[in-house]
PDB file of N, CA and C in Angstrom:
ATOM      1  N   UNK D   1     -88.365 154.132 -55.726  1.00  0.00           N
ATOM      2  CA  UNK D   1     -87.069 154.413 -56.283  1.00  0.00           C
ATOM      3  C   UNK D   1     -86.176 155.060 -55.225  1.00  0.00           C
ATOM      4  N   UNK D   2     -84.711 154.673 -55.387  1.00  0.00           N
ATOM      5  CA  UNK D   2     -83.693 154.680 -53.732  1.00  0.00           C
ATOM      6  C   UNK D   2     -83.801 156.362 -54.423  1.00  0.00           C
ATOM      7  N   UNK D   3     -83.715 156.953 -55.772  1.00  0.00           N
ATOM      8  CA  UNK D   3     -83.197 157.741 -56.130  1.00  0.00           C
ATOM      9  C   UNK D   3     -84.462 159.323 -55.769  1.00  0.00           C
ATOM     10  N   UNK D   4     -85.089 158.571 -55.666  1.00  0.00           N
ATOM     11  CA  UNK D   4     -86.442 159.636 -55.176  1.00  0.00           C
ATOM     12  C   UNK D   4     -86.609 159.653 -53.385  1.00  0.00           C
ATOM     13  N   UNK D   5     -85.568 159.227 -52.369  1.00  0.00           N
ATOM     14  CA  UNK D   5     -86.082 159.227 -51.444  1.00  0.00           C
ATOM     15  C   UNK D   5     -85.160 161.077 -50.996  1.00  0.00           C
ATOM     16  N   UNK D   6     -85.602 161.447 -49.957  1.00  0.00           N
ATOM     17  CA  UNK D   6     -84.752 163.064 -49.490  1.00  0.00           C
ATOM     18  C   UNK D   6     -83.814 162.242 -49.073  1.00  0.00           C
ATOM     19  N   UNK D   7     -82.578 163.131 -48.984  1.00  0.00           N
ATOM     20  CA  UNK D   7     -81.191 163.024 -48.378  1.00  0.00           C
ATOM     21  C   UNK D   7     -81.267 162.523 -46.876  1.00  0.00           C
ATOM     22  N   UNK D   8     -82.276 162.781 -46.120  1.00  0.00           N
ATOM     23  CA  UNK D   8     -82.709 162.774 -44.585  1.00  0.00           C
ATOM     24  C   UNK D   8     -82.878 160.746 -44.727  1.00  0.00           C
ATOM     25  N   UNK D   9     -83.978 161.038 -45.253  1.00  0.00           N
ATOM     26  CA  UNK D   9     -84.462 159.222 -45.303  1.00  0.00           C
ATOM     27  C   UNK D   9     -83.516 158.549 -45.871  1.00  0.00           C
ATOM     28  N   UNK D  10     -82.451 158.550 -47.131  1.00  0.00           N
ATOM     29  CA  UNK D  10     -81.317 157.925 -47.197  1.00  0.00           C
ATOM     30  C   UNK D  10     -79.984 157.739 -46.215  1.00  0.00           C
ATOM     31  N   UNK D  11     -80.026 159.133 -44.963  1.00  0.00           N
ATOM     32  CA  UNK D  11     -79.324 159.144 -44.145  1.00  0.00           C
ATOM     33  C   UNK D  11     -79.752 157.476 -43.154  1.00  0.00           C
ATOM     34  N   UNK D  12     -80.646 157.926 -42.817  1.00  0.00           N
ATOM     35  CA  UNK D  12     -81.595 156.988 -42.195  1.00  0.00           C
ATOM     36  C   UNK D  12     -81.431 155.965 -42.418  1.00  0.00           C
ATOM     37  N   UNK D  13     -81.656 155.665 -43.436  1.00  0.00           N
ATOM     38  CA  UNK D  13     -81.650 153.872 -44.358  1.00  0.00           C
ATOM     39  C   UNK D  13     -80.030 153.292 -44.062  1.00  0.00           C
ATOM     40  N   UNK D  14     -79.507 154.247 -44.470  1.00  0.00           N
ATOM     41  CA  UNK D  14     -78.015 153.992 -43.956  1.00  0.00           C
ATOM     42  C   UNK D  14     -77.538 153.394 -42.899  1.00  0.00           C
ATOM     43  N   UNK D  15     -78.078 154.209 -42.132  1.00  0.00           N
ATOM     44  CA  UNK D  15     -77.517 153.722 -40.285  1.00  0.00           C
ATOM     45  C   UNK D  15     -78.883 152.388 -40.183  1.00  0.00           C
ATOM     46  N   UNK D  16     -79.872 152.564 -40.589  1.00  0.00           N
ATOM     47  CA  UNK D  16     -81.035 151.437 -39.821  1.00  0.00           C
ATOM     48  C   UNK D  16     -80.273 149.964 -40.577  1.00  0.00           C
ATOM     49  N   UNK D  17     -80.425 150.116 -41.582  1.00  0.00           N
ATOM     50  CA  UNK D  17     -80.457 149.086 -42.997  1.00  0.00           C
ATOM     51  C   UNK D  17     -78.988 147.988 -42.099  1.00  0.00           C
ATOM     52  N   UNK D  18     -78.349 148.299 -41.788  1.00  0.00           N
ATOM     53  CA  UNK D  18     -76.719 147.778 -41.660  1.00  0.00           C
ATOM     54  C   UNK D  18     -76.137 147.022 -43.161  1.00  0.00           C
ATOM     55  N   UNK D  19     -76.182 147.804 -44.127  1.00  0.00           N
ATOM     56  CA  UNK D  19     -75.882 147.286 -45.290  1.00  0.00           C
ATOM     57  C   UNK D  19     -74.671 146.815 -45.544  1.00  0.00           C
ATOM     58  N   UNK D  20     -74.128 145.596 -46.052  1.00  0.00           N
ATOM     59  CA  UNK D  20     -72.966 145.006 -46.657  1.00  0.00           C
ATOM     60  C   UNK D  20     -72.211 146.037 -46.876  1.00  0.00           C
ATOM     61  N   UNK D  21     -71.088 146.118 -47.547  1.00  0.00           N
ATOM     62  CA  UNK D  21     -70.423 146.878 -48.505  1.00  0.00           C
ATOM     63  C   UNK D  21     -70.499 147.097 -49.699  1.00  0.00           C
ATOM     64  N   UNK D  22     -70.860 145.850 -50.111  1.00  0.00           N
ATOM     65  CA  UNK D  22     -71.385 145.920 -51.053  1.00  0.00           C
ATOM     66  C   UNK D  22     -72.797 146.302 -51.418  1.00  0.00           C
ATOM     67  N   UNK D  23     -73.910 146.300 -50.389  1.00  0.00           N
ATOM     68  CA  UNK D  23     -75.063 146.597 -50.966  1.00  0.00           C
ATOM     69  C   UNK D  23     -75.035 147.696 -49.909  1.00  0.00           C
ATOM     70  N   UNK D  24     -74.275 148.896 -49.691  1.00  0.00           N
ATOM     71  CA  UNK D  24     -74.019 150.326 -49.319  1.00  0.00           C
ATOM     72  C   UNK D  24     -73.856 150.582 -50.594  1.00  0.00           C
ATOM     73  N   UNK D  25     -72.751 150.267 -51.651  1.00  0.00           N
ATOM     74  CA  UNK D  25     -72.150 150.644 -52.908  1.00  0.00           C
ATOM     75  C   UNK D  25     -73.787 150.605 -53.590  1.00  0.00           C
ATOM     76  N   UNK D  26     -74.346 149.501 -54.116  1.00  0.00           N
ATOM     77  CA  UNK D  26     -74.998 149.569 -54.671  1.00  0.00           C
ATOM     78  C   UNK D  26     -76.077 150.401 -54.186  1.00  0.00           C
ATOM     79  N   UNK D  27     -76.671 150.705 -52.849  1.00  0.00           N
ATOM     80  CA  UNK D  27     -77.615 151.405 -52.573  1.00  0.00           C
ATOM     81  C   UNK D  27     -77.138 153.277 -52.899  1.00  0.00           C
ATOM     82  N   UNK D  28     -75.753 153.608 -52.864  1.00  0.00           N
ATOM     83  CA  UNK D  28     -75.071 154.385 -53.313  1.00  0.00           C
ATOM     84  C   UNK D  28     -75.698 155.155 -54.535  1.00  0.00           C
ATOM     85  N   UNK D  29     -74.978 154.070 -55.577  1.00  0.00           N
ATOM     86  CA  UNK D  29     -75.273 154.175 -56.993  1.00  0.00           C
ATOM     87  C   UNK D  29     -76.502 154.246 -57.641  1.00  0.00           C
ATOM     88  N   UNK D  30     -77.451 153.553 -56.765  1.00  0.00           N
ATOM     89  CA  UNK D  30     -79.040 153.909 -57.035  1.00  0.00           C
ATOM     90  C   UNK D  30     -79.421 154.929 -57.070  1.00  0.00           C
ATOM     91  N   UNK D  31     -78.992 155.320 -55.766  1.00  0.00           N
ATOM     92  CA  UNK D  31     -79.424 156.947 -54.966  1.00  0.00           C
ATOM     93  C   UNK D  31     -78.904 157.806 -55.911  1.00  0.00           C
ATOM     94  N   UNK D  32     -77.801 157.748 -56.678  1.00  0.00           N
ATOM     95  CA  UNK D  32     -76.978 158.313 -57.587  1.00  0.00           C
ATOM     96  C   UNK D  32     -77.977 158.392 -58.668  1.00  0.00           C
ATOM     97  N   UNK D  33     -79.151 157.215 -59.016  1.00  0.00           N
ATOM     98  CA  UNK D  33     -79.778 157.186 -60.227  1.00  0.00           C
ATOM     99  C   UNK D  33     -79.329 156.580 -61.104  1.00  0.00           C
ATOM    100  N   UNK D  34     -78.170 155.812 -61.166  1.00  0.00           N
ATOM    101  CA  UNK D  34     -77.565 154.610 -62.039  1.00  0.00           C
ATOM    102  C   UNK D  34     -78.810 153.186 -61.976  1.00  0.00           C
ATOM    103  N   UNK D  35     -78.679 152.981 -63.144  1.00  0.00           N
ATOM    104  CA  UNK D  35     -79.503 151.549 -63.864  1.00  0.00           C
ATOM    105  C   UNK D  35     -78.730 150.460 -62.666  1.00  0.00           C
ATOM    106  N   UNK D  36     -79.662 148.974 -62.585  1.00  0.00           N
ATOM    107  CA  UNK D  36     -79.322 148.313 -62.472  1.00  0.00           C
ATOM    108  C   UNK D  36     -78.172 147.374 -63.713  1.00  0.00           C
ATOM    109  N   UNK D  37     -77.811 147.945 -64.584  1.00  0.00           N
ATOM    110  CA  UNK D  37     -77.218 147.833 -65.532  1.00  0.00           C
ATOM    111  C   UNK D  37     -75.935 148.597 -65.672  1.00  0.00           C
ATOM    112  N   UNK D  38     -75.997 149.566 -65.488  1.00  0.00           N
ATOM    113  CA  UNK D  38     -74.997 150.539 -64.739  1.00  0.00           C
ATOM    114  C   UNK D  38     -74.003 150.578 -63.621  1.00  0.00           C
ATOM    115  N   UNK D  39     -75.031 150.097 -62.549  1.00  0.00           N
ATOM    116  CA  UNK D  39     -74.340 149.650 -61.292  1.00  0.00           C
ATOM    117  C   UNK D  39     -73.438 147.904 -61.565  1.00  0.00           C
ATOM    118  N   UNK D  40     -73.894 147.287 -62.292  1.00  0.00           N
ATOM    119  CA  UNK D  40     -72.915 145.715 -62.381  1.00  0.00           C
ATOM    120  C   UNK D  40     -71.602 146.797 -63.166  1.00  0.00           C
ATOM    121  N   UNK D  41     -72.051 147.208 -64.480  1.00  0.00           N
ATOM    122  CA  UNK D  41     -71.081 147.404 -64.673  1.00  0.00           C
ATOM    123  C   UNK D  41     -69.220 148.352 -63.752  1.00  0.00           C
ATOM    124  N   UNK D  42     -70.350 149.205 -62.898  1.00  0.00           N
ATOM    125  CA  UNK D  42     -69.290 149.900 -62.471  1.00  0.00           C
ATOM    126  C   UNK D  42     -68.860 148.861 -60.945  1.00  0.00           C
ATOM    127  N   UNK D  43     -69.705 147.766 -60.725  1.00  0.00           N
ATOM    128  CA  UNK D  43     -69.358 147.256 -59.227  1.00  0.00           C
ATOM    129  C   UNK D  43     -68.557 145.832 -60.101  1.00  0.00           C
ATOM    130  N   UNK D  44     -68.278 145.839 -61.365  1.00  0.00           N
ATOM    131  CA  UNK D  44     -67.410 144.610 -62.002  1.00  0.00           C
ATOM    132  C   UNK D  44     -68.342 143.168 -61.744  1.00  0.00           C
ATOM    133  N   UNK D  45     -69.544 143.062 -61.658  1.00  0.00           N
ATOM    134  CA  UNK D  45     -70.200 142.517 -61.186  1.00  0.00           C
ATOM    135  C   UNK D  45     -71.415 141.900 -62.583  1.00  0.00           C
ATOM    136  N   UNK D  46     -71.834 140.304 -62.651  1.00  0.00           N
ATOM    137  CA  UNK D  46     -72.627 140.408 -63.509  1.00  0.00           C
ATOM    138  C   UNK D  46     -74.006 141.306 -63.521  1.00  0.00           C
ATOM    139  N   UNK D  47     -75.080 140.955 -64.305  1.00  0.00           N
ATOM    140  CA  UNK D  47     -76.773 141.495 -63.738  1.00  0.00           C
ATOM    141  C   UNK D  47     -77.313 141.062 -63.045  1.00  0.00           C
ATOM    142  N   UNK D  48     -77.198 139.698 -63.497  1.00  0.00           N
ATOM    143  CA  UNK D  48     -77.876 138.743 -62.591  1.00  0.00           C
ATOM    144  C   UNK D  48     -77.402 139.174 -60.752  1.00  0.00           C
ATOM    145  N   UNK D  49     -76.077 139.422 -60.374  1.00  0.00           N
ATOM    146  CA  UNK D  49     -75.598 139.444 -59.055  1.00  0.00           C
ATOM    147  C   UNK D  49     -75.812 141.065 -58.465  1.00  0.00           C
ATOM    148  N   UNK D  50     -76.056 141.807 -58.976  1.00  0.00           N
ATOM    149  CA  UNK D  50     -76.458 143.190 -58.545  1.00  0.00           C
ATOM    150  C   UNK D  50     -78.112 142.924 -58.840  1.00  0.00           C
ATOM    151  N   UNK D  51     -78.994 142.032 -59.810  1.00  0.00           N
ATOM    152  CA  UNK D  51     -80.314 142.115 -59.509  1.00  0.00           C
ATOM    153  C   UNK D  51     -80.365 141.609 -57.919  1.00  0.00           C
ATOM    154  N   UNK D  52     -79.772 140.651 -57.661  1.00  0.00           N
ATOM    155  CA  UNK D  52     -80.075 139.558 -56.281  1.00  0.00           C
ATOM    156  C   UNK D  52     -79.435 140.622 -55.077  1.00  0.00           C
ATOM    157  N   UNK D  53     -78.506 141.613 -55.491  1.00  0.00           N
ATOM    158  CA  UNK D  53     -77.820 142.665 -54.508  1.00  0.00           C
ATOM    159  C   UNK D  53     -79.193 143.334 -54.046  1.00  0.00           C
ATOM    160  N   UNK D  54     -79.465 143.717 -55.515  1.00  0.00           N
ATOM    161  CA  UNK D  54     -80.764 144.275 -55.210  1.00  0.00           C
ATOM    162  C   UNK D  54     -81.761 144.155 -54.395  1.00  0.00           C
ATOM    163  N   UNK D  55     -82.153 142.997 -55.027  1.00  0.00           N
ATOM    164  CA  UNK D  55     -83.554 142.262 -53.597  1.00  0.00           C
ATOM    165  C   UNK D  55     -83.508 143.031 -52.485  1.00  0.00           C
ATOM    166  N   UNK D  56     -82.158 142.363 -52.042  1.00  0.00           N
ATOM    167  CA  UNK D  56     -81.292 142.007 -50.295  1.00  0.00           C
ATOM    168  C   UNK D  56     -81.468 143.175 -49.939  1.00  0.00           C
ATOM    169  N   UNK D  57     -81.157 144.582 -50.815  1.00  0.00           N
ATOM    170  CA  UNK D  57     -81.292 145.686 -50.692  1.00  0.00           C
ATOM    171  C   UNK D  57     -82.401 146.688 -50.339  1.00  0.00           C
ATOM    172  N   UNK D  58     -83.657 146.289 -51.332  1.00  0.00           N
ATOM    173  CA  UNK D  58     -85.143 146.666 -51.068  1.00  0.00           C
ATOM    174  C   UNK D  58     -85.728 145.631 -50.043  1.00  0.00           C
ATOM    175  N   UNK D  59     -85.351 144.468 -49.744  1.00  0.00           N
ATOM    176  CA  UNK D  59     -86.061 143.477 -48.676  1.00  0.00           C
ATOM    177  C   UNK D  59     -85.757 144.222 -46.776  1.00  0.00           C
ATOM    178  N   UNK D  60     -84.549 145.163 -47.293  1.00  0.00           N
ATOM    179  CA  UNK D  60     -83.800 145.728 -45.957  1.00  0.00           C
ATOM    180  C   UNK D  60     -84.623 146.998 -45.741  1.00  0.00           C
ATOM    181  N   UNK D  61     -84.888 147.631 -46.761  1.00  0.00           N
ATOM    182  CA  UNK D  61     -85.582 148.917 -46.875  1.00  0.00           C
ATOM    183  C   UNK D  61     -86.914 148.996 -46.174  1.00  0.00           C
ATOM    184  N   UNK D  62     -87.712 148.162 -47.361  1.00  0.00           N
ATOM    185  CA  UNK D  62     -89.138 147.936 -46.529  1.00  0.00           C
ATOM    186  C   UNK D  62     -89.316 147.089 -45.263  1.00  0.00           C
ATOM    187  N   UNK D  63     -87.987 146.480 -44.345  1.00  0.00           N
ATOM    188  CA  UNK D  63     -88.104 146.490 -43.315  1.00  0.00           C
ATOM    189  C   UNK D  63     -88.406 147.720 -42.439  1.00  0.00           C
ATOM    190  N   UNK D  64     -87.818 148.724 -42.753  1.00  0.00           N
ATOM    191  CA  UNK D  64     -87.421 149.500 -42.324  1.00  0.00           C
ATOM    192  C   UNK D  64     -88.178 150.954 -42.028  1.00  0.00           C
ATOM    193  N   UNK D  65     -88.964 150.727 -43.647  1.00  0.00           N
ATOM    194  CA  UNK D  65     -89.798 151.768 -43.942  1.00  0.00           C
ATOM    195  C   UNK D  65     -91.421 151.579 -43.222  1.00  0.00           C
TER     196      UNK D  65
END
């Protein structure tokens, strides 16, 4: 969970990851502890397109990690 990592390792993920803008926002809102349900709604976005944000998002991570 993005929302369980320390402030240090999200710093991190940040600069390594080179995230979209959009999947900064969404990695954001995670970290925030917002639902994947939560986050479409506030990124105006369906589920289906913040689940697939998603992936792109954790596929960048566990590069990383």
């Amino acid at each position: 969970q993005i929302s369980e990592f320390t402030q240090s390792k999200r710093d991190y993920l940040e600069i390594m990851c080179n995230f979209t803008p959009e999947e900064q926002q969404l990695f954001n809102l995670r970290a925030d502890g917002k639902t994947l349900d939560e986050a479409a709604e506030i990124m105006n976005r369906s589920l289906d397109s913040v689940k697939a944000l998603s992936r792109k998002v954790n596929r960048k991570i566990k590069e990383e990690l």
